Amino acid sequence: MSLYHPRREDLEIGTVLQALSDPHRLRAVRRLADADEPCACGSFEIDVAKSTLTHHFRVLREAGVIRQELVGTSKLNSLRREDLDGRFPGLLDAVLAASGTPAVSA
Amino acid sequence: MSLYHPRREDLEIGTVLQALSDPHRLRAVRRLADADEPCACGSFEIDVAKSTLTHHFRVLREAGVIRQELVGTSKLNSLRREDLDGRFPGLLDAVLAASGTPAVSA
């Protein structure tokens, strides 16, 4: 079984922004941005049902934000930083910086 | 009648990304970014029903991306660039630059 990943040149800004607009997905992306190596889905401390988390990772993968690799029965996730930076310079850094800036009223 | 606008400090990255993720809204934002002065809704060459366009502008306003000012029977739209740049440095420029980079397959 192989997982679909869009090619770098096919990444679309609207789809990427949509993928990043969900707070749980953004939290997962922040976690991956801080990680030194690919992370198993189960290692994310995100308080949603497992099926919901699976959905979020699929949205991120299909948008081209992350890469998912099947290793045994696990999926290992990593951020497609080079592809994102190459295609949309500055976007990921701006989003990661912004996501550390909660609204005052939040 | 006054229109709701969130305060700068209440802008949320998820809501802003969601607002920018729609291609019609992104096109309107690009147009406003290029404009020297506020633009009437009717002046946007975006091929959707008027009610849909009104909806898109409301989403942008409520997310804090644009300001809408009632002048007579028109709404004049302008980009909240200073608020966006102040709250999420680099984000708007990255999105505007990215939105000029269509996918190869598009």
PDB file of C-alpha atoms in Angstrom:
ATOM      1  CA  MET A   1       0.000   0.000   0.000  1.00  0.00           C
ATOM      2  CA  SER A   2       1.409   3.349  -0.913  1.00  0.00           C
ATOM      3  CA  LEU A   3       0.178   6.684   0.329  1.00  0.00           C
ATOM      4  CA  TYR A   4      -0.626   9.565  -1.985  1.00  0.00           C
ATOM      5  CA  HIS A   5       1.653  12.580  -1.770  1.00  0.00           C
ATOM      6  CA  PRO A   6       1.305  15.509  -4.162  1.00  0.00           C
ATOM      7  CA  ARG A   7       4.449  16.560  -5.992  1.00  0.00           C
ATOM      8  CA  ARG A   8       6.103  19.772  -4.863  1.00  0.00           C
ATOM      9  CA  GLU A   9       5.150  21.563  -8.058  1.00  0.00           C
ATOM     10  CA  ASP A  10       1.501  20.615  -7.576  1.00  0.00           C
ATOM     11  CA  LEU A  11       1.152  22.114  -4.090  1.00  0.00           C
ATOM     12  CA  GLU A  12      -1.603  24.731  -4.023  1.00  0.00           C
ATOM     13  CA  ILE A  13      -1.666  27.659  -1.654  1.00  0.00           C
ATOM     14  CA  GLY A  14      -5.401  27.387  -0.919  1.00  0.00           C
ATOM     15  CA  THR A  15      -5.179  23.707  -0.012  1.00  0.00           C
ATOM     16  CA  VAL A  16      -2.127  24.296   2.174  1.00  0.00           C
ATOM     17  CA  LEU A  17      -3.766  27.221   3.999  1.00  0.00           C
ATOM     18  CA  GLN A  18      -6.911  25.161   4.493  1.00  0.00           C
ATOM     19  CA  ALA A  19      -4.859  22.303   5.946  1.00  0.00           C
ATOM     20  CA  LEU A  20      -3.053  24.658   8.314  1.00  0.00           C
ATOM     21  CA  SER A  21      -6.203  26.488   9.433  1.00  0.00           C
ATOM     22  CA  ASP A  22      -7.328  23.806  11.893  1.00  0.00           C
ATOM     23  CA  PRO A  23      -5.884  24.221  15.416  1.00  0.00           C
ATOM     24  CA  HIS A  24      -5.237  20.499  15.918  1.00  0.00           C
ATOM     25  CA  ARG A  25      -3.476  20.189  12.585  1.00  0.00           C
ATOM     26  CA  LEU A  26      -1.465  23.311  13.281  1.00  0.00           C
ATOM     27  CA  ARG A  27      -0.423  21.860  16.619  1.00  0.00           C
ATOM     28  CA  ALA A  28       0.725  18.660  14.904  1.00  0.00           C
ATOM     29  CA  VAL A  29       2.701  20.719  12.378  1.00  0.00           C
ATOM     30  CA  ARG A  30       4.375  22.689  15.161  1.00  0.00           C
ATOM     31  CA  ARG A  31       5.329  19.434  16.843  1.00  0.00           C
ATOM     32  CA  LEU A  32       6.813  18.088  13.593  1.00  0.00           C
ATOM     33  CA  ALA A  33       8.676  21.345  13.042  1.00  0.00           C
ATOM     34  CA  ASP A  34      10.369  20.874  16.411  1.00  0.00           C
ATOM     35  CA  ALA A  35      11.130  17.180  15.876  1.00  0.00           C
ATOM     36  CA  ASP A  36      14.517  15.900  14.739  1.00  0.00           C
ATOM     37  CA  GLU A  37      13.117  12.773  13.137  1.00  0.00           C
ATOM     38  CA  PRO A  38       9.816  11.361  11.825  1.00  0.00           C
ATOM     39  CA  CYS A  39       7.156  10.898  14.540  1.00  0.00           C
ATOM     40  CA  ALA A  40       4.586   8.130  14.895  1.00  0.00           C
ATOM     41  CA  CYS A  41       0.996   9.362  14.914  1.00  0.00           C
ATOM     42  CA  GLY A  42       0.433   7.884  18.359  1.00  0.00           C
ATOM     43  CA  SER A  43       3.132  10.067  19.879  1.00  0.00           C
ATOM     44  CA  PHE A  44       1.184  13.308  19.384  1.00  0.00           C
ATOM     45  CA  GLU A  45      -0.476  14.592  22.517  1.00  0.00           C
ATOM     46  CA  ILE A  46      -3.558  15.896  20.764  1.00  0.00           C
ATOM     47  CA  ASP A  47      -6.805  15.334  22.572  1.00  0.00           C
ATOM     48  CA  VAL A  48      -9.071  14.013  19.814  1.00  0.00           C
ATOM     49  CA  ALA A  49     -10.370  10.570  18.852  1.00  0.00           C
ATOM     50  CA  LYS A  50      -7.867   8.385  17.048  1.00  0.00           C
ATOM     51  CA  SER A  51      -9.982   8.375  13.885  1.00  0.00           C
ATOM     52  CA  THR A  52     -10.095  12.197  13.961  1.00  0.00           C
ATOM     53  CA  LEU A  53      -6.341  12.362  14.322  1.00  0.00           C
ATOM     54  CA  THR A  54      -5.956   9.969  11.388  1.00  0.00           C
ATOM     55  CA  HIS A  55      -8.186  12.277   9.364  1.00  0.00           C
ATOM     56  CA  HIS A  56      -6.131  15.344  10.299  1.00  0.00           C
ATOM     57  CA  PHE A  57      -2.893  13.661   9.255  1.00  0.00           C
ATOM     58  CA  ARG A  58      -4.441  12.608   5.968  1.00  0.00           C
ATOM     59  CA  VAL A  59      -5.541  16.197   5.251  1.00  0.00           C
ATOM     60  CA  LEU A  60      -2.008  17.403   5.963  1.00  0.00           C
ATOM     61  CA  ARG A  61      -0.497  14.705   3.753  1.00  0.00           C
ATOM     62  CA  GLU A  62      -2.860  15.255   0.839  1.00  0.00           C
ATOM     63  CA  ALA A  63      -2.216  19.010   1.004  1.00  0.00           C
ATOM     64  CA  GLY A  64       1.516  18.308   0.815  1.00  0.00           C
ATOM     65  CA  VAL A  65       2.326  19.651   4.277  1.00  0.00           C
ATOM     66  CA  ILE A  66       3.618  16.364   5.692  1.00  0.00           C
ATOM     67  CA  ARG A  67       5.052  13.109   4.447  1.00  0.00           C
ATOM     68  CA  GLN A  68       3.727   9.836   5.874  1.00  0.00           C
ATOM     69  CA  GLU A  69       5.759   6.681   5.663  1.00  0.00           C
ATOM     70  CA  LEU A  70       4.419   3.251   6.497  1.00  0.00           C
ATOM     71  CA  VAL A  71       6.740   1.375   8.819  1.00  0.00           C
ATOM     72  CA  GLY A  72       5.251  -1.906   9.971  1.00  0.00           C
ATOM     73  CA  THR A  73       1.839  -1.020  11.373  1.00  0.00           C
ATOM     74  CA  SER A  74       2.753   2.606  12.081  1.00  0.00           C
ATOM     75  CA  LYS A  75       2.769   5.753  10.019  1.00  0.00           C
ATOM     76  CA  LEU A  76       5.774   7.956  10.556  1.00  0.00           C
ATOM     77  CA  ASN A  77       5.143  11.645   9.898  1.00  0.00           C
ATOM     78  CA  SER A  78       7.542  14.348   8.874  1.00  0.00           C
ATOM     79  CA  LEU A  79       7.158  17.929   7.737  1.00  0.00           C
ATOM     80  CA  ARG A  80       7.811  18.643   4.047  1.00  0.00           C
ATOM     81  CA  ARG A  81       9.713  21.768   4.976  1.00  0.00           C
ATOM     82  CA  GLU A  82      11.942  21.917   1.910  1.00  0.00           C
ATOM     83  CA  ASP A  83       9.012  21.477  -0.437  1.00  0.00           C
ATOM     84  CA  LEU A  84       6.931  24.097   1.376  1.00  0.00           C
ATOM     85  CA  ASP A  85       9.821  26.557   1.639  1.00  0.00           C
ATOM     86  CA  GLY A  86      10.714  26.006  -1.995  1.00  0.00           C
ATOM     87  CA  ARG A  87       7.210  26.463  -3.262  1.00  0.00           C
ATOM     88  CA  PHE A  88       5.899  29.126  -0.845  1.00  0.00           C
ATOM     89  CA  PRO A  89       8.920  30.937   0.605  1.00  0.00           C
ATOM     90  CA  GLY A  90       8.401  32.287   4.099  1.00  0.00           C
ATOM     91  CA  LEU A  91       4.923  30.850   4.509  1.00  0.00           C
ATOM     92  CA  LEU A  92       5.668  28.012   6.907  1.00  0.00           C
ATOM     93  CA  ASP A  93       7.905  30.128   9.120  1.00  0.00           C
ATOM     94  CA  ALA A  94       5.278  32.876   9.267  1.00  0.00           C
ATOM     95  CA  VAL A  95       2.551  30.384  10.170  1.00  0.00           C
ATOM     96  CA  LEU A  96       4.698  28.662  12.801  1.00  0.00           C
ATOM     97  CA  ALA A  97       5.619  32.006  14.351  1.00  0.00           C
ATOM     98  CA  ALA A  98       1.999  33.144  14.263  1.00  0.00           C
ATOM     99  CA  SER A  99       0.759  29.936  15.827  1.00  0.00           C
ATOM    100  CA  GLY A 100       2.809  30.748  18.895  1.00  0.00           C
ATOM    101  CA  THR A 101       0.875  34.006  19.280  1.00  0.00           C
ATOM    102  CA  PRO A 102      -2.485  33.194  20.884  1.00  0.00           C
ATOM    103  CA  ALA A 103      -5.210  35.809  20.773  1.00  0.00           C
ATOM    104  CA  VAL A 104      -5.323  37.874  23.946  1.00  0.00           C
ATOM    105  CA  SER A 105      -8.882  36.809  24.548  1.00  0.00           C
ATOM    106  CA  ALA A 106      -8.202  33.100  23.900  1.00  0.00           C
TER     107      ALA A 106
ATOM    108  CA  MET B   1     -25.624  50.118  11.270  1.00  0.00           C
ATOM    109  CA  SER B   2     -22.079  49.289  12.179  1.00  0.00           C
ATOM    110  CA  LEU B   3     -20.093  46.329  10.931  1.00  0.00           C
ATOM    111  CA  TYR B   4     -18.246  43.985  13.259  1.00  0.00           C
ATOM    112  CA  HIS B   5     -14.473  44.071  13.061  1.00  0.00           C
ATOM    113  CA  PRO B   6     -12.307  42.046  15.456  1.00  0.00           C
ATOM    114  CA  ARG B   7      -9.622  43.969  17.296  1.00  0.00           C
ATOM    115  CA  ARG B   8      -6.054  43.419  16.180  1.00  0.00           C
ATOM    116  CA  GLU B   9      -5.170  41.593  19.388  1.00  0.00           C
ATOM    117  CA  ASP B  10      -8.082  39.203  18.894  1.00  0.00           C
ATOM    118  CA  LEU B  11      -7.060  38.036  15.402  1.00  0.00           C
ATOM    119  CA  GLU B  12      -6.549  34.275  15.329  1.00  0.00           C
ATOM    120  CA  ILE B  13      -4.199  32.520  12.967  1.00  0.00           C
ATOM    121  CA  GLY B  14      -6.610  29.652  12.219  1.00  0.00           C
ATOM    122  CA  THR B  15      -9.449  31.994  11.293  1.00  0.00           C
ATOM    123  CA  VAL B  16      -7.172  34.126   9.135  1.00  0.00           C
ATOM    124  CA  LEU B  17      -5.750  31.083   7.309  1.00  0.00           C
ATOM    125  CA  GLN B  18      -9.256  29.737   6.785  1.00  0.00           C
ATOM    126  CA  ALA B  19     -10.372  33.085   5.339  1.00  0.00           C
ATOM    127  CA  LEU B  20      -7.385  33.175   2.989  1.00  0.00           C
ATOM    128  CA  SER B  21      -7.744  29.556   1.847  1.00  0.00           C
ATOM    129  CA  ASP B  22     -10.567  30.223  -0.623  1.00  0.00           C
ATOM    130  CA  PRO B  23      -9.371  31.144  -4.132  1.00  0.00           C
ATOM    131  CA  HIS B  24     -12.006  33.851  -4.640  1.00  0.00           C
ATOM    132  CA  ARG B  25     -11.243  35.452  -1.304  1.00  0.00           C
ATOM    133  CA  LEU B  26      -7.532  35.263  -1.978  1.00  0.00           C
ATOM    134  CA  ARG B  27      -8.073  36.953  -5.315  1.00  0.00           C
ATOM    135  CA  ALA B  28      -9.994  39.762  -3.615  1.00  0.00           C
ATOM    136  CA  VAL B  29      -7.191  40.153  -1.065  1.00  0.00           C
ATOM    137  CA  ARG B  30      -4.595  40.360  -3.833  1.00  0.00           C
ATOM    138  CA  ARG B  31      -6.666  43.036  -5.525  1.00  0.00           C
ATOM    139  CA  LEU B  32      -6.898  45.032  -2.279  1.00  0.00           C
ATOM    140  CA  ALA B  33      -3.169  44.621  -1.693  1.00  0.00           C
ATOM    141  CA  ASP B  34      -2.535  46.276  -5.059  1.00  0.00           C
ATOM    142  CA  ALA B  35      -5.079  49.066  -4.527  1.00  0.00           C
ATOM    143  CA  ASP B  36      -4.132  52.542  -3.374  1.00  0.00           C
ATOM    144  CA  GLU B  37      -7.497  53.244  -1.807  1.00  0.00           C
ATOM    145  CA  PRO B  38     -10.593  51.400  -0.518  1.00  0.00           C
ATOM    146  CA  CYS B  39     -12.514  49.525  -3.234  1.00  0.00           C
ATOM    147  CA  ALA B  40     -16.258  49.076  -3.618  1.00  0.00           C
ATOM    148  CA  CYS B  41     -17.388  45.439  -3.643  1.00  0.00           C
ATOM    149  CA  GLY B  42     -18.876  45.878  -7.109  1.00  0.00           C
ATOM    150  CA  SER B  43     -15.517  46.771  -8.608  1.00  0.00           C
ATOM    151  CA  PHE B  44     -14.044  43.289  -8.111  1.00  0.00           C
ATOM    152  CA  GLU B  45     -13.975  41.204 -11.248  1.00  0.00           C
ATOM    153  CA  ILE B  46     -14.737  37.937  -9.516  1.00  0.00           C
ATOM    154  CA  ASP B  47     -17.089  35.643 -11.333  1.00  0.00           C
ATOM    155  CA  VAL B  48     -19.482  34.568  -8.575  1.00  0.00           C
ATOM    156  CA  ALA B  49     -23.048  35.546  -7.633  1.00  0.00           C
ATOM    157  CA  LYS B  50     -23.354  38.853  -5.810  1.00  0.00           C
ATOM    158  CA  SER B  51     -24.608  37.119  -2.665  1.00  0.00           C
ATOM    159  CA  THR B  52     -21.586  34.799  -2.735  1.00  0.00           C
ATOM    160  CA  LEU B  53     -19.247  37.739  -3.077  1.00  0.00           C
ATOM    161  CA  THR B  54     -20.974  39.450  -0.144  1.00  0.00           C
ATOM    162  CA  HIS B  55     -20.425  36.277   1.875  1.00  0.00           C
ATOM    163  CA  HIS B  56     -16.733  36.143   0.960  1.00  0.00           C
ATOM    164  CA  PHE B  57     -16.207  39.760   2.012  1.00  0.00           C
ATOM    165  CA  ARG B  58     -17.980  39.115   5.290  1.00  0.00           C
ATOM    166  CA  VAL B  59     -15.725  36.120   6.008  1.00  0.00           C
ATOM    167  CA  LEU B  60     -12.669  38.272   5.316  1.00  0.00           C
ATOM    168  CA  ARG B  61     -13.988  41.079   7.529  1.00  0.00           C
ATOM    169  CA  GLU B  62     -14.933  38.832  10.428  1.00  0.00           C
ATOM    170  CA  ALA B  63     -11.518  37.151  10.285  1.00  0.00           C
ATOM    171  CA  GLY B  64      -9.889  40.582  10.486  1.00  0.00           C
ATOM    172  CA  VAL B  65      -8.310  40.456   7.040  1.00  0.00           C
ATOM    173  CA  ILE B  66     -10.212  43.435   5.605  1.00  0.00           C
ATOM    174  CA  ARG B  67     -12.009  46.499   6.855  1.00  0.00           C
ATOM    175  CA  GLN B  68     -15.426  47.362   5.403  1.00  0.00           C
ATOM    176  CA  GLU B  69     -16.788  50.856   5.625  1.00  0.00           C
ATOM    177  CA  LEU B  70     -20.352  51.777   4.765  1.00  0.00           C
ATOM    178  CA  VAL B  71     -20.494  54.779   2.446  1.00  0.00           C
ATOM    179  CA  GLY B  72     -24.011  55.477   1.261  1.00  0.00           C
ATOM    180  CA  THR B  73     -25.287  52.206  -0.141  1.00  0.00           C
ATOM    181  CA  SER B  74     -21.817  50.829  -0.823  1.00  0.00           C
ATOM    182  CA  LYS B  75     -19.274  48.983   1.246  1.00  0.00           C
ATOM    183  CA  LEU B  76     -15.722  50.131   0.736  1.00  0.00           C
ATOM    184  CA  ASN B  77     -13.114  47.453   1.392  1.00  0.00           C
ATOM    185  CA  SER B  78      -9.522  47.805   2.447  1.00  0.00           C
ATOM    186  CA  LEU B  79      -6.854  45.389   3.598  1.00  0.00           C
ATOM    187  CA  ARG B  80      -5.906  45.485   7.293  1.00  0.00           C
ATOM    188  CA  ARG B  81      -2.260  45.200   6.369  1.00  0.00           C
ATOM    189  CA  GLU B  82      -0.849  46.913   9.451  1.00  0.00           C
ATOM    190  CA  ASP B  83      -2.935  44.780  11.783  1.00  0.00           C
ATOM    191  CA  LEU B  84      -2.019  41.573   9.973  1.00  0.00           C
ATOM    192  CA  ASP B  85       1.668  42.463   9.720  1.00  0.00           C
ATOM    193  CA  GLY B  86       1.722  43.501  13.370  1.00  0.00           C
ATOM    194  CA  ARG B  87       0.038  40.387  14.620  1.00  0.00           C
ATOM    195  CA  PHE B  88       1.442  37.780  12.209  1.00  0.00           C
ATOM    196  CA  PRO B  89       4.694  39.166  10.771  1.00  0.00           C
ATOM    197  CA  GLY B  90       5.492  37.958   7.270  1.00  0.00           C
ATOM    198  CA  LEU B  91       2.286  35.989   6.841  1.00  0.00           C
ATOM    199  CA  LEU B  92       0.432  38.263   4.449  1.00  0.00           C
ATOM    200  CA  ASP B  93       3.477  38.849   2.252  1.00  0.00           C
ATOM    201  CA  ALA B  94       4.156  35.109   2.092  1.00  0.00           C
ATOM    202  CA  VAL B  95       0.548  34.362   1.175  1.00  0.00           C
ATOM    203  CA  LEU B  96       0.419  37.111  -1.449  1.00  0.00           C
ATOM    204  CA  ALA B  97       3.676  35.911  -2.983  1.00  0.00           C
ATOM    205  CA  ALA B  98       2.479  32.304  -2.904  1.00  0.00           C
ATOM    206  CA  SER B  99      -0.840  33.185  -4.474  1.00  0.00           C
ATOM    207  CA  GLY B 100       1.026  34.377  -7.532  1.00  0.00           C
ATOM    208  CA  THR B 101       2.539  30.901  -7.928  1.00  0.00           C
ATOM    209  CA  PRO B 102      -0.093  28.682  -9.533  1.00  0.00           C
ATOM    210  CA  ALA B 103       0.427  24.933  -9.455  1.00  0.00           C
ATOM    211  CA  VAL B 104       2.062  23.663 -12.614  1.00  0.00           C
ATOM    212  CA  SER B 105      -0.862  21.376 -13.243  1.00  0.00           C
ATOM    213  CA  ALA B 106      -3.489  24.099 -12.653  1.00  0.00           C
TER     214      ALA B 106
END
